[in-house]
Amino acid sequence: MSTTEENAAYVTVEAAMRGQLAKAFGGVRGTIEAAVPTIVFTLMWITTSDLRTSLIVSVSTSVVLLLARVLQRSTPQFVLNSLFGIAIGAFFASRTGEAKDVFLPGILYNAGYAVAMLLSIVVRWPVVGFLIGSVTGDPTAWRADPAVVRLCSRLTWLLMIPCVVRVAVQLPVYLIGGNDAVAELGILKIVMGWPLQVAALGAMVWLLARGRTPATPASP
């Protein structure tokens, strides 16, 4: 099915959003690939207490996952996201020598993402709206329909809540626990990663299942 035919197949905004969310979250394999490097780093740190070894094994694991995607000729997007995240964490930790700093970029990312989403809601340009734009081919036409803007604002709130929860829980552990809390930070990142993501997706799908907003505004 071509992109045009696929877009035309969506009768309601909610149906289009469900289709785009399924792609954006990466499915089961995408969530596993996102979690594995953190799991490996945490286990290696608990076992060896050696920052360099833990980083090398974790980054190497991401590279292996990426090679598997390339060999299978499937999309490497989610592995690349994971590899980028662990590489940034490795850079922070290697510069400071503090193992806990592997988790600092993730905390900062969630904080920044939450602020950006909140601002987008306040100015009535909710970020989820651009998913609709990616379906229709017009990135801003959805703003002409107040019902769609309201729907996208609610969905953006649901997407923002996990980010706020992660920062609220992980930042105090990072600041107070230090390197003694590396294992706790690893566990928290895993537990508050894909499970919260899946919960947010479930809430968004539930909200979308209730609505029947036309995919194109009615003619005046």
PDB file of N, CA, C and O in Angstrom, residues 79-150:
ATOM      1  N   VAL A  79      17.473   0.933  17.658  1.00  0.00           N
ATOM      2  CA  VAL A  79      18.807   0.568  18.132  1.00  0.00           C
ATOM      3  C   VAL A  79      19.715   1.794  18.124  1.00  0.00           C
ATOM      4  O   VAL A  79      20.505   2.009  19.038  1.00  0.00           O
ATOM      5  N   LEU A  80      19.603   2.607  17.069  1.00  0.00           N
ATOM      6  CA  LEU A  80      20.414   3.818  16.992  1.00  0.00           C
ATOM      7  C   LEU A  80      20.088   4.771  18.138  1.00  0.00           C
ATOM      8  O   LEU A  80      20.982   5.394  18.716  1.00  0.00           O
ATOM      9  N   ASN A  81      18.800   4.877  18.473  1.00  0.00           N
ATOM     10  CA  ASN A  81      18.401   5.708  19.620  1.00  0.00           C
ATOM     11  C   ASN A  81      19.057   5.196  20.898  1.00  0.00           C
ATOM     12  O   ASN A  81      19.571   5.977  21.714  1.00  0.00           O
ATOM     13  N   SER A  82      19.026   3.882  21.087  1.00  0.00           N
ATOM     14  CA  SER A  82      19.625   3.268  22.270  1.00  0.00           C
ATOM     15  C   SER A  82      21.132   3.470  22.287  1.00  0.00           C
ATOM     16  O   SER A  82      21.722   3.816  23.322  1.00  0.00           O
ATOM     17  N   LEU A  83      21.769   3.259  21.114  1.00  0.00           N
ATOM     18  CA  LEU A  83      23.219   3.417  21.016  1.00  0.00           C
ATOM     19  C   LEU A  83      23.632   4.853  21.281  1.00  0.00           C
ATOM     20  O   LEU A  83      24.616   5.123  21.989  1.00  0.00           O
ATOM     21  N   PHE A  84      22.873   5.794  20.740  1.00  0.00           N
ATOM     22  CA  PHE A  84      23.163   7.207  20.973  1.00  0.00           C
ATOM     23  C   PHE A  84      23.047   7.552  22.452  1.00  0.00           C
ATOM     24  O   PHE A  84      23.895   8.248  23.013  1.00  0.00           O
ATOM     25  N   GLY A  85      21.984   7.036  23.094  1.00  0.00           N
ATOM     26  CA  GLY A  85      21.783   7.318  24.513  1.00  0.00           C
ATOM     27  C   GLY A  85      22.902   6.776  25.384  1.00  0.00           C
ATOM     28  O   GLY A  85      23.416   7.479  26.258  1.00  0.00           O
ATOM     29  N   ILE A  86      23.308   5.527  25.145  1.00  0.00           N
ATOM     30  CA  ILE A  86      24.365   4.940  25.972  1.00  0.00           C
ATOM     31  C   ILE A  86      25.709   5.586  25.656  1.00  0.00           C
ATOM     32  O   ILE A  86      26.570   5.729  26.535  1.00  0.00           O
ATOM     33  N   ALA A  87      25.918   6.033  24.398  1.00  0.00           N
ATOM     34  CA  ALA A  87      27.166   6.700  24.033  1.00  0.00           C
ATOM     35  C   ALA A  87      27.293   8.050  24.736  1.00  0.00           C
ATOM     36  O   ALA A  87      28.372   8.408  25.234  1.00  0.00           O
ATOM     37  N   ILE A  88      26.195   8.800  24.787  1.00  0.00           N
ATOM     38  CA  ILE A  88      26.214  10.086  25.496  1.00  0.00           C
ATOM     39  C   ILE A  88      26.465   9.858  26.983  1.00  0.00           C
ATOM     40  O   ILE A  88      27.249  10.574  27.621  1.00  0.00           O
ATOM     41  N   GLY A  89      25.790   8.855  27.564  1.00  0.00           N
ATOM     42  CA  GLY A  89      26.017   8.538  28.976  1.00  0.00           C
ATOM     43  C   GLY A  89      27.459   8.132  29.233  1.00  0.00           C
ATOM     44  O   GLY A  89      28.059   8.518  30.234  1.00  0.00           O
ATOM     45  N   ALA A  90      28.024   7.346  28.312  1.00  0.00           N
ATOM     46  CA  ALA A  90      29.412   6.920  28.447  1.00  0.00           C
ATOM     47  C   ALA A  90      30.354   8.119  28.388  1.00  0.00           C
ATOM     48  O   ALA A  90      31.351   8.186  29.131  1.00  0.00           O
ATOM     49  N   PHE A  91      30.043   9.075  27.512  1.00  0.00           N
ATOM     50  CA  PHE A  91      30.871  10.286  27.412  1.00  0.00           C
ATOM     51  C   PHE A  91      30.858  11.059  28.728  1.00  0.00           C
ATOM     52  O   PHE A  91      31.904  11.470  29.235  1.00  0.00           O
ATOM     53  N   PHE A  92      29.666  11.269  29.290  1.00  0.00           N
ATOM     54  CA  PHE A  92      29.544  11.991  30.555  1.00  0.00           C
ATOM     55  C   PHE A  92      30.344  11.284  31.651  1.00  0.00           C
ATOM     56  O   PHE A  92      31.110  11.916  32.392  1.00  0.00           O
ATOM     57  N   ALA A  93      30.122   9.968  31.766  1.00  0.00           N
ATOM     58  CA  ALA A  93      30.756   9.213  32.842  1.00  0.00           C
ATOM     59  C   ALA A  93      32.266   9.155  32.680  1.00  0.00           C
ATOM     60  O   ALA A  93      33.017   9.232  33.663  1.00  0.00           O
ATOM     61  N   SER A  94      32.739   9.017  31.440  1.00  0.00           N
ATOM     62  CA  SER A  94      34.180   8.935  31.222  1.00  0.00           C
ATOM     63  C   SER A  94      34.874  10.260  31.514  1.00  0.00           C
ATOM     64  O   SER A  94      36.034  10.283  31.929  1.00  0.00           O
ATOM     65  N   ARG A  95      34.160  11.359  31.305  1.00  0.00           N
ATOM     66  CA  ARG A  95      34.759  12.671  31.587  1.00  0.00           C
ATOM     67  C   ARG A  95      34.834  12.954  33.077  1.00  0.00           C
ATOM     68  O   ARG A  95      35.769  13.592  33.561  1.00  0.00           O
ATOM     69  N   THR A  96      33.831  12.509  33.834  1.00  0.00           N
ATOM     70  CA  THR A  96      33.786  12.800  35.269  1.00  0.00           C
ATOM     71  C   THR A  96      34.367  11.678  36.116  1.00  0.00           C
ATOM     72  O   THR A  96      34.728  11.905  37.274  1.00  0.00           O
ATOM     73  N   GLY A  97      34.398  10.446  35.538  1.00  0.00           N
ATOM     74  CA  GLY A  97      34.852   9.297  36.310  1.00  0.00           C
ATOM     75  C   GLY A  97      33.806   8.791  37.278  1.00  0.00           C
ATOM     76  O   GLY A  97      34.093   7.922  38.111  1.00  0.00           O
ATOM     77  N   GLU A  98      32.595   9.316  37.197  1.00  0.00           N
ATOM     78  CA  GLU A  98      31.507   8.931  38.089  1.00  0.00           C
ATOM     79  C   GLU A  98      30.533   8.033  37.332  1.00  0.00           C
ATOM     80  O   GLU A  98      29.926   8.449  36.338  1.00  0.00           O
ATOM     81  N   ALA A  99      30.340   6.808  37.792  1.00  0.00           N
ATOM     82  CA  ALA A  99      29.457   5.869  37.102  1.00  0.00           C
ATOM     83  C   ALA A  99      28.018   6.365  37.062  1.00  0.00           C
ATOM     84  O   ALA A  99      27.279   6.094  36.113  1.00  0.00           O
ATOM     85  N   LYS A 100      27.621   7.113  38.063  1.00  0.00           N
ATOM     86  CA  LYS A 100      26.239   7.598  38.116  1.00  0.00           C
ATOM     87  C   LYS A 100      25.914   8.518  36.944  1.00  0.00           C
ATOM     88  O   LYS A 100      24.751   8.665  36.547  1.00  0.00           O
ATOM     89  N   ASP A 101      26.957   9.140  36.345  1.00  0.00           N
ATOM     90  CA  ASP A 101      26.718  10.096  35.273  1.00  0.00           C
ATOM     91  C   ASP A 101      26.295   9.440  33.971  1.00  0.00           C
ATOM     92  O   ASP A 101      25.910  10.133  33.028  1.00  0.00           O
ATOM     93  N   VAL A 102      26.355   8.107  33.899  1.00  0.00           N
ATOM     94  CA  VAL A 102      25.779   7.410  32.746  1.00  0.00           C
ATOM     95  C   VAL A 102      24.289   7.726  32.642  1.00  0.00           C
ATOM     96  O   VAL A 102      23.725   7.787  31.546  1.00  0.00           O
ATOM     97  N   PHE A 103      23.656   7.964  33.774  1.00  0.00           N
ATOM     98  CA  PHE A 103      22.206   8.164  33.804  1.00  0.00           C
ATOM     99  C   PHE A 103      21.803   9.633  33.749  1.00  0.00           C
ATOM    100  O   PHE A 103      20.628   9.941  33.593  1.00  0.00           O
ATOM    101  N   LEU A 104      22.780  10.545  33.854  1.00  0.00           N
ATOM    102  CA  LEU A 104      22.453  11.972  33.855  1.00  0.00           C
ATOM    103  C   LEU A 104      21.834  12.440  32.541  1.00  0.00           C
ATOM    104  O   LEU A 104      20.832  13.183  32.566  1.00  0.00           O
ATOM    105  N   PRO A 105      22.361  12.061  31.364  1.00  0.00           N
ATOM    106  CA  PRO A 105      21.726  12.524  30.123  1.00  0.00           C
ATOM    107  C   PRO A 105      20.261  12.122  30.010  1.00  0.00           C
ATOM    108  O   PRO A 105      19.437  12.902  29.524  1.00  0.00           O
ATOM    109  N   GLY A 106      19.937  10.912  30.465  1.00  0.00           N
ATOM    110  CA  GLY A 106      18.549  10.478  30.410  1.00  0.00           C
ATOM    111  C   GLY A 106      17.644  11.327  31.291  1.00  0.00           C
ATOM    112  O   GLY A 106      16.523  11.672  30.907  1.00  0.00           O
ATOM    113  N   ILE A 107      18.136  11.682  32.469  1.00  0.00           N
ATOM    114  CA  ILE A 107      17.358  12.536  33.374  1.00  0.00           C
ATOM    115  C   ILE A 107      17.161  13.912  32.756  1.00  0.00           C
ATOM    116  O   ILE A 107      16.055  14.476  32.764  1.00  0.00           O
ATOM    117  N   LEU A 108      18.240  14.469  32.198  1.00  0.00           N
ATOM    118  CA  LEU A 108      18.154  15.787  31.560  1.00  0.00           C
ATOM    119  C   LEU A 108      17.245  15.751  30.338  1.00  0.00           C
ATOM    120  O   LEU A 108      16.468  16.688  30.097  1.00  0.00           O
ATOM    121  N   TYR A 109      17.325  14.667  29.579  1.00  0.00           N
ATOM    122  CA  TYR A 109      16.475  14.524  28.395  1.00  0.00           C
ATOM    123  C   TYR A 109      15.001  14.531  28.793  1.00  0.00           C
ATOM    124  O   TYR A 109      14.179  15.231  28.176  1.00  0.00           O
ATOM    125  N   ASN A 110      14.650  13.745  29.802  1.00  0.00           N
ATOM    126  CA  ASN A 110      13.254  13.690  30.238  1.00  0.00           C
ATOM    127  C   ASN A 110      12.778  15.037  30.770  1.00  0.00           C
ATOM    128  O   ASN A 110      11.639  15.433  30.515  1.00  0.00           O
ATOM    129  N   ALA A 111      13.653  15.737  31.499  1.00  0.00           N
ATOM    130  CA  ALA A 111      13.289  17.054  32.010  1.00  0.00           C
ATOM    131  C   ALA A 111      13.054  18.032  30.859  1.00  0.00           C
ATOM    132  O   ALA A 111      12.052  18.766  30.838  1.00  0.00           O
ATOM    133  N   GLY A 112      13.976  18.049  29.892  1.00  0.00           N
ATOM    134  CA  GLY A 112      13.827  18.950  28.757  1.00  0.00           C
ATOM    135  C   GLY A 112      12.613  18.621  27.918  1.00  0.00           C
ATOM    136  O   GLY A 112      11.892  19.517  27.453  1.00  0.00           O
ATOM    137  N   TYR A 113      12.378  17.317  27.724  1.00  0.00           N
ATOM    138  CA  TYR A 113      11.237  16.879  26.928  1.00  0.00           C
ATOM    139  C   TYR A 113       9.928  17.272  27.603  1.00  0.00           C
ATOM    140  O   TYR A 113       8.984  17.723  26.947  1.00  0.00           O
ATOM    141  N   ALA A 114       9.870  17.123  28.933  1.00  0.00           N
ATOM    142  CA  ALA A 114       8.660  17.493  29.670  1.00  0.00           C
ATOM    143  C   ALA A 114       8.392  18.992  29.556  1.00  0.00           C
ATOM    144  O   ALA A 114       7.249  19.412  29.342  1.00  0.00           O
ATOM    145  N   VAL A 115       9.432  19.804  29.695  1.00  0.00           N
ATOM    146  CA  VAL A 115       9.278  21.260  29.585  1.00  0.00           C
ATOM    147  C   VAL A 115       8.812  21.636  28.183  1.00  0.00           C
ATOM    148  O   VAL A 115       7.905  22.470  28.012  1.00  0.00           O
ATOM    149  N   ALA A 116       9.423  21.034  27.160  1.00  0.00           N
ATOM    150  CA  ALA A 116       9.049  21.339  25.779  1.00  0.00           C
ATOM    151  C   ALA A 116       7.595  20.963  25.506  1.00  0.00           C
ATOM    152  O   ALA A 116       6.855  21.726  24.857  1.00  0.00           O
ATOM    153  N   MET A 117       7.160  19.808  26.004  1.00  0.00           N
ATOM    154  CA  MET A 117       5.775  19.396  25.780  1.00  0.00           C
ATOM    155  C   MET A 117       4.800  20.301  26.511  1.00  0.00           C
ATOM    156  O   MET A 117       3.740  20.651  25.987  1.00  0.00           O
ATOM    157  N   LEU A 118       5.161  20.703  27.739  1.00  0.00           N
ATOM    158  CA  LEU A 118       4.291  21.613  28.484  1.00  0.00           C
ATOM    159  C   LEU A 118       4.146  22.941  27.756  1.00  0.00           C
ATOM    160  O   LEU A 118       3.035  23.483  27.626  1.00  0.00           O
ATOM    161  N   LEU A 119       5.252  23.487  27.272  1.00  0.00           N
ATOM    162  CA  LEU A 119       5.202  24.741  26.522  1.00  0.00           C
ATOM    163  C   LEU A 119       4.367  24.591  25.252  1.00  0.00           C
ATOM    164  O   LEU A 119       3.617  25.503  24.885  1.00  0.00           O
ATOM    165  N   SER A 120       4.483  23.442  24.593  1.00  0.00           N
ATOM    166  CA  SER A 120       3.711  23.236  23.361  1.00  0.00           C
ATOM    167  C   SER A 120       2.214  23.233  23.646  1.00  0.00           C
ATOM    168  O   SER A 120       1.419  23.706  22.825  1.00  0.00           O
ATOM    169  N   ILE A 121       1.830  22.710  24.811  1.00  0.00           N
ATOM    170  CA  ILE A 121       0.419  22.714  25.197  1.00  0.00           C
ATOM    171  C   ILE A 121      -0.038  24.133  25.501  1.00  0.00           C
ATOM    172  O   ILE A 121      -1.125  24.563  25.080  1.00  0.00           O
ATOM    173  N   VAL A 122       0.788  24.871  26.236  1.00  0.00           N
ATOM    174  CA  VAL A 122       0.444  26.243  26.634  1.00  0.00           C
ATOM    175  C   VAL A 122       0.228  27.137  25.418  1.00  0.00           C
ATOM    176  O   VAL A 122      -0.713  27.942  25.377  1.00  0.00           O
ATOM    177  N   VAL A 123       1.087  26.994  24.406  1.00  0.00           N
ATOM    178  CA  VAL A 123       0.971  27.844  23.216  1.00  0.00           C
ATOM    179  C   VAL A 123       0.050  27.239  22.158  1.00  0.00           C
ATOM    180  O   VAL A 123      -0.062  27.759  21.052  1.00  0.00           O
ATOM    181  N   ARG A 124      -0.591  26.122  22.502  1.00  0.00           N
ATOM    182  CA  ARG A 124      -1.562  25.461  21.627  1.00  0.00           C
ATOM    183  C   ARG A 124      -0.939  24.934  20.337  1.00  0.00           C
ATOM    184  O   ARG A 124      -1.546  24.950  19.270  1.00  0.00           O
ATOM    185  N   TRP A 125       0.300  24.458  20.475  1.00  0.00           N
ATOM    186  CA  TRP A 125       0.953  23.703  19.404  1.00  0.00           C
ATOM    187  C   TRP A 125       1.407  22.365  19.971  1.00  0.00           C
ATOM    188  O   TRP A 125       2.595  22.029  19.918  1.00  0.00           O
ATOM    189  N   PRO A 126       0.477  21.563  20.536  1.00  0.00           N
ATOM    190  CA  PRO A 126       0.881  20.301  21.187  1.00  0.00           C
ATOM    191  C   PRO A 126       1.672  19.405  20.241  1.00  0.00           C
ATOM    192  O   PRO A 126       1.291  19.210  19.082  1.00  0.00           O
ATOM    193  N   VAL A 127       2.775  18.871  20.734  1.00  0.00           N
ATOM    194  CA  VAL A 127       3.709  18.154  19.864  1.00  0.00           C
ATOM    195  C   VAL A 127       3.081  16.934  19.192  1.00  0.00           C
ATOM    196  O   VAL A 127       3.471  16.562  18.078  1.00  0.00           O
ATOM    197  N   VAL A 128       2.106  16.310  19.838  1.00  0.00           N
ATOM    198  CA  VAL A 128       1.477  15.128  19.243  1.00  0.00           C
ATOM    199  C   VAL A 128       0.770  15.482  17.938  1.00  0.00           C
ATOM    200  O   VAL A 128       0.607  14.635  17.061  1.00  0.00           O
ATOM    201  N   GLY A 129       0.385  16.729  17.790  1.00  0.00           N
ATOM    202  CA  GLY A 129      -0.281  17.149  16.566  1.00  0.00           C
ATOM    203  C   GLY A 129       0.540  16.910  15.320  1.00  0.00           C
ATOM    204  O   GLY A 129      -0.003  16.679  14.232  1.00  0.00           O
ATOM    205  N   PHE A 130       1.857  16.943  15.468  1.00  0.00           N
ATOM    206  CA  PHE A 130       2.701  16.767  14.300  1.00  0.00           C
ATOM    207  C   PHE A 130       2.696  15.315  13.807  1.00  0.00           C
ATOM    208  O   PHE A 130       3.107  15.043  12.679  1.00  0.00           O
ATOM    209  N   LEU A 131       2.232  14.387  14.652  1.00  0.00           N
ATOM    210  CA  LEU A 131       2.012  13.017  14.169  1.00  0.00           C
ATOM    211  C   LEU A 131       0.884  12.994  13.143  1.00  0.00           C
ATOM    212  O   LEU A 131       0.942  12.264  12.157  1.00  0.00           O
ATOM    213  N   ILE A 132      -0.139  13.811  13.404  1.00  0.00           N
ATOM    214  CA  ILE A 132      -1.226  13.912  12.437  1.00  0.00           C
ATOM    215  C   ILE A 132      -0.705  14.526  11.148  1.00  0.00           C
ATOM    216  O   ILE A 132      -1.029  14.088  10.046  1.00  0.00           O
ATOM    217  N   GLY A 133       0.136  15.550  11.295  1.00  0.00           N
ATOM    218  CA  GLY A 133       0.723  16.186  10.124  1.00  0.00           C
ATOM    219  C   GLY A 133       1.516  15.224   9.279  1.00  0.00           C
ATOM    220  O   GLY A 133       1.517  15.303   8.046  1.00  0.00           O
ATOM    221  N   SER A 134       2.175  14.265   9.937  1.00  0.00           N
ATOM    222  CA  SER A 134       2.969  13.292   9.191  1.00  0.00           C
ATOM    223  C   SER A 134       2.085  12.341   8.394  1.00  0.00           C
ATOM    224  O   SER A 134       2.519  11.757   7.404  1.00  0.00           O
ATOM    225  N   VAL A 135       0.829  12.179   8.831  1.00  0.00           N
ATOM    226  CA  VAL A 135      -0.118  11.322   8.116  1.00  0.00           C
ATOM    227  C   VAL A 135      -0.747  12.070   6.948  1.00  0.00           C
ATOM    228  O   VAL A 135      -0.848  11.567   5.832  1.00  0.00           O
ATOM    229  N   THR A 136      -1.177  13.309   7.204  1.00  0.00           N
ATOM    230  CA  THR A 136      -1.899  14.074   6.187  1.00  0.00           C
ATOM    231  C   THR A 136      -0.979  14.696   5.156  1.00  0.00           C
ATOM    232  O   THR A 136      -1.422  15.066   4.064  1.00  0.00           O
ATOM    233  N   GLY A 137       0.307  14.838   5.496  1.00  0.00           N
ATOM    234  CA  GLY A 137       1.235  15.480   4.576  1.00  0.00           C
ATOM    235  C   GLY A 137       1.320  16.973   4.772  1.00  0.00           C
ATOM    236  O   GLY A 137       2.134  17.654   4.148  1.00  0.00           O
ATOM    237  N   ASP A 138       0.472  17.538   5.629  1.00  0.00           N
ATOM    238  CA  ASP A 138       0.510  18.968   5.952  1.00  0.00           C
ATOM    239  C   ASP A 138       0.795  19.086   7.443  1.00  0.00           C
ATOM    240  O   ASP A 138      -0.050  18.754   8.275  1.00  0.00           O
ATOM    241  N   PRO A 139       1.987  19.549   7.841  1.00  0.00           N
ATOM    242  CA  PRO A 139       2.380  19.518   9.256  1.00  0.00           C
ATOM    243  C   PRO A 139       1.599  20.447  10.173  1.00  0.00           C
ATOM    244  O   PRO A 139       1.649  20.288  11.386  1.00  0.00           O
ATOM    245  N   THR A 140       0.853  21.416   9.619  1.00  0.00           N
ATOM    246  CA  THR A 140       0.178  22.397  10.484  1.00  0.00           C
ATOM    247  C   THR A 140      -1.329  22.491  10.260  1.00  0.00           C
ATOM    248  O   THR A 140      -2.009  23.203  11.002  1.00  0.00           O
ATOM    249  N   ALA A 141      -1.880  21.793   9.269  1.00  0.00           N
ATOM    250  CA  ALA A 141      -3.302  21.933   8.951  1.00  0.00           C
ATOM    251  C   ALA A 141      -4.190  21.525  10.123  1.00  0.00           C
ATOM    252  O   ALA A 141      -5.310  22.036  10.278  1.00  0.00           O
ATOM    253  N   TRP A 142      -3.717  20.598  10.966  1.00  0.00           N
ATOM    254  CA  TRP A 142      -4.524  20.118  12.089  1.00  0.00           C
ATOM    255  C   TRP A 142      -4.907  21.235  13.061  1.00  0.00           C
ATOM    256  O   TRP A 142      -5.909  21.119  13.773  1.00  0.00           O
ATOM    257  N   ARG A 143      -4.145  22.331  13.084  1.00  0.00           N
ATOM    258  CA  ARG A 143      -4.440  23.429  14.020  1.00  0.00           C
ATOM    259  C   ARG A 143      -5.705  24.182  13.646  1.00  0.00           C
ATOM    260  O   ARG A 143      -6.241  24.942  14.465  1.00  0.00           O
ATOM    261  N   ALA A 144      -6.199  23.989  12.428  1.00  0.00           N
ATOM    262  CA  ALA A 144      -7.420  24.673  12.006  1.00  0.00           C
ATOM    263  C   ALA A 144      -8.661  24.093  12.664  1.00  0.00           C
ATOM    264  O   ALA A 144      -9.726  24.713  12.638  1.00  0.00           O
ATOM    265  N   ASP A 145      -8.536  22.906  13.248  1.00  0.00           N
ATOM    266  CA  ASP A 145      -9.678  22.235  13.872  1.00  0.00           C
ATOM    267  C   ASP A 145      -9.494  22.243  15.389  1.00  0.00           C
ATOM    268  O   ASP A 145      -8.647  21.525  15.915  1.00  0.00           O
ATOM    269  N   PRO A 146     -10.278  23.046  16.127  1.00  0.00           N
ATOM    270  CA  PRO A 146     -10.130  23.128  17.587  1.00  0.00           C
ATOM    271  C   PRO A 146     -10.284  21.776  18.279  1.00  0.00           C
ATOM    272  O   PRO A 146      -9.624  21.519  19.287  1.00  0.00           O
ATOM    273  N   ALA A 147     -11.141  20.898  17.740  1.00  0.00           N
ATOM    274  CA  ALA A 147     -11.336  19.577  18.356  1.00  0.00           C
ATOM    275  C   ALA A 147     -10.054  18.760  18.274  1.00  0.00           C
ATOM    276  O   ALA A 147      -9.700  18.035  19.213  1.00  0.00           O
ATOM    277  N   VAL A 148      -9.356  18.867  17.171  1.00  0.00           N
ATOM    278  CA  VAL A 148      -8.103  18.130  17.000  1.00  0.00           C
ATOM    279  C   VAL A 148      -7.032  18.698  17.921  1.00  0.00           C
ATOM    280  O   VAL A 148      -6.249  17.949  18.513  1.00  0.00           O
ATOM    281  N   VAL A 149      -7.001  20.020  18.060  1.00  0.00           N
ATOM    282  CA  VAL A 149      -6.021  20.648  18.959  1.00  0.00           C
ATOM    283  C   VAL A 149      -6.251  20.185  20.392  1.00  0.00           C
ATOM    284  O   VAL A 149      -5.304  19.874  21.119  1.00  0.00           O
ATOM    285  N   ARG A 150      -7.525  20.122  20.808  1.00  0.00           N
ATOM    286  CA  ARG A 150      -7.833  19.658  22.165  1.00  0.00           C
ATOM    287  C   ARG A 150      -7.410  18.204  22.350  1.00  0.00           C
ATOM    288  O   ARG A 150      -6.851  17.829  23.397  1.00  0.00           O
TER     289      ARG A 150
END
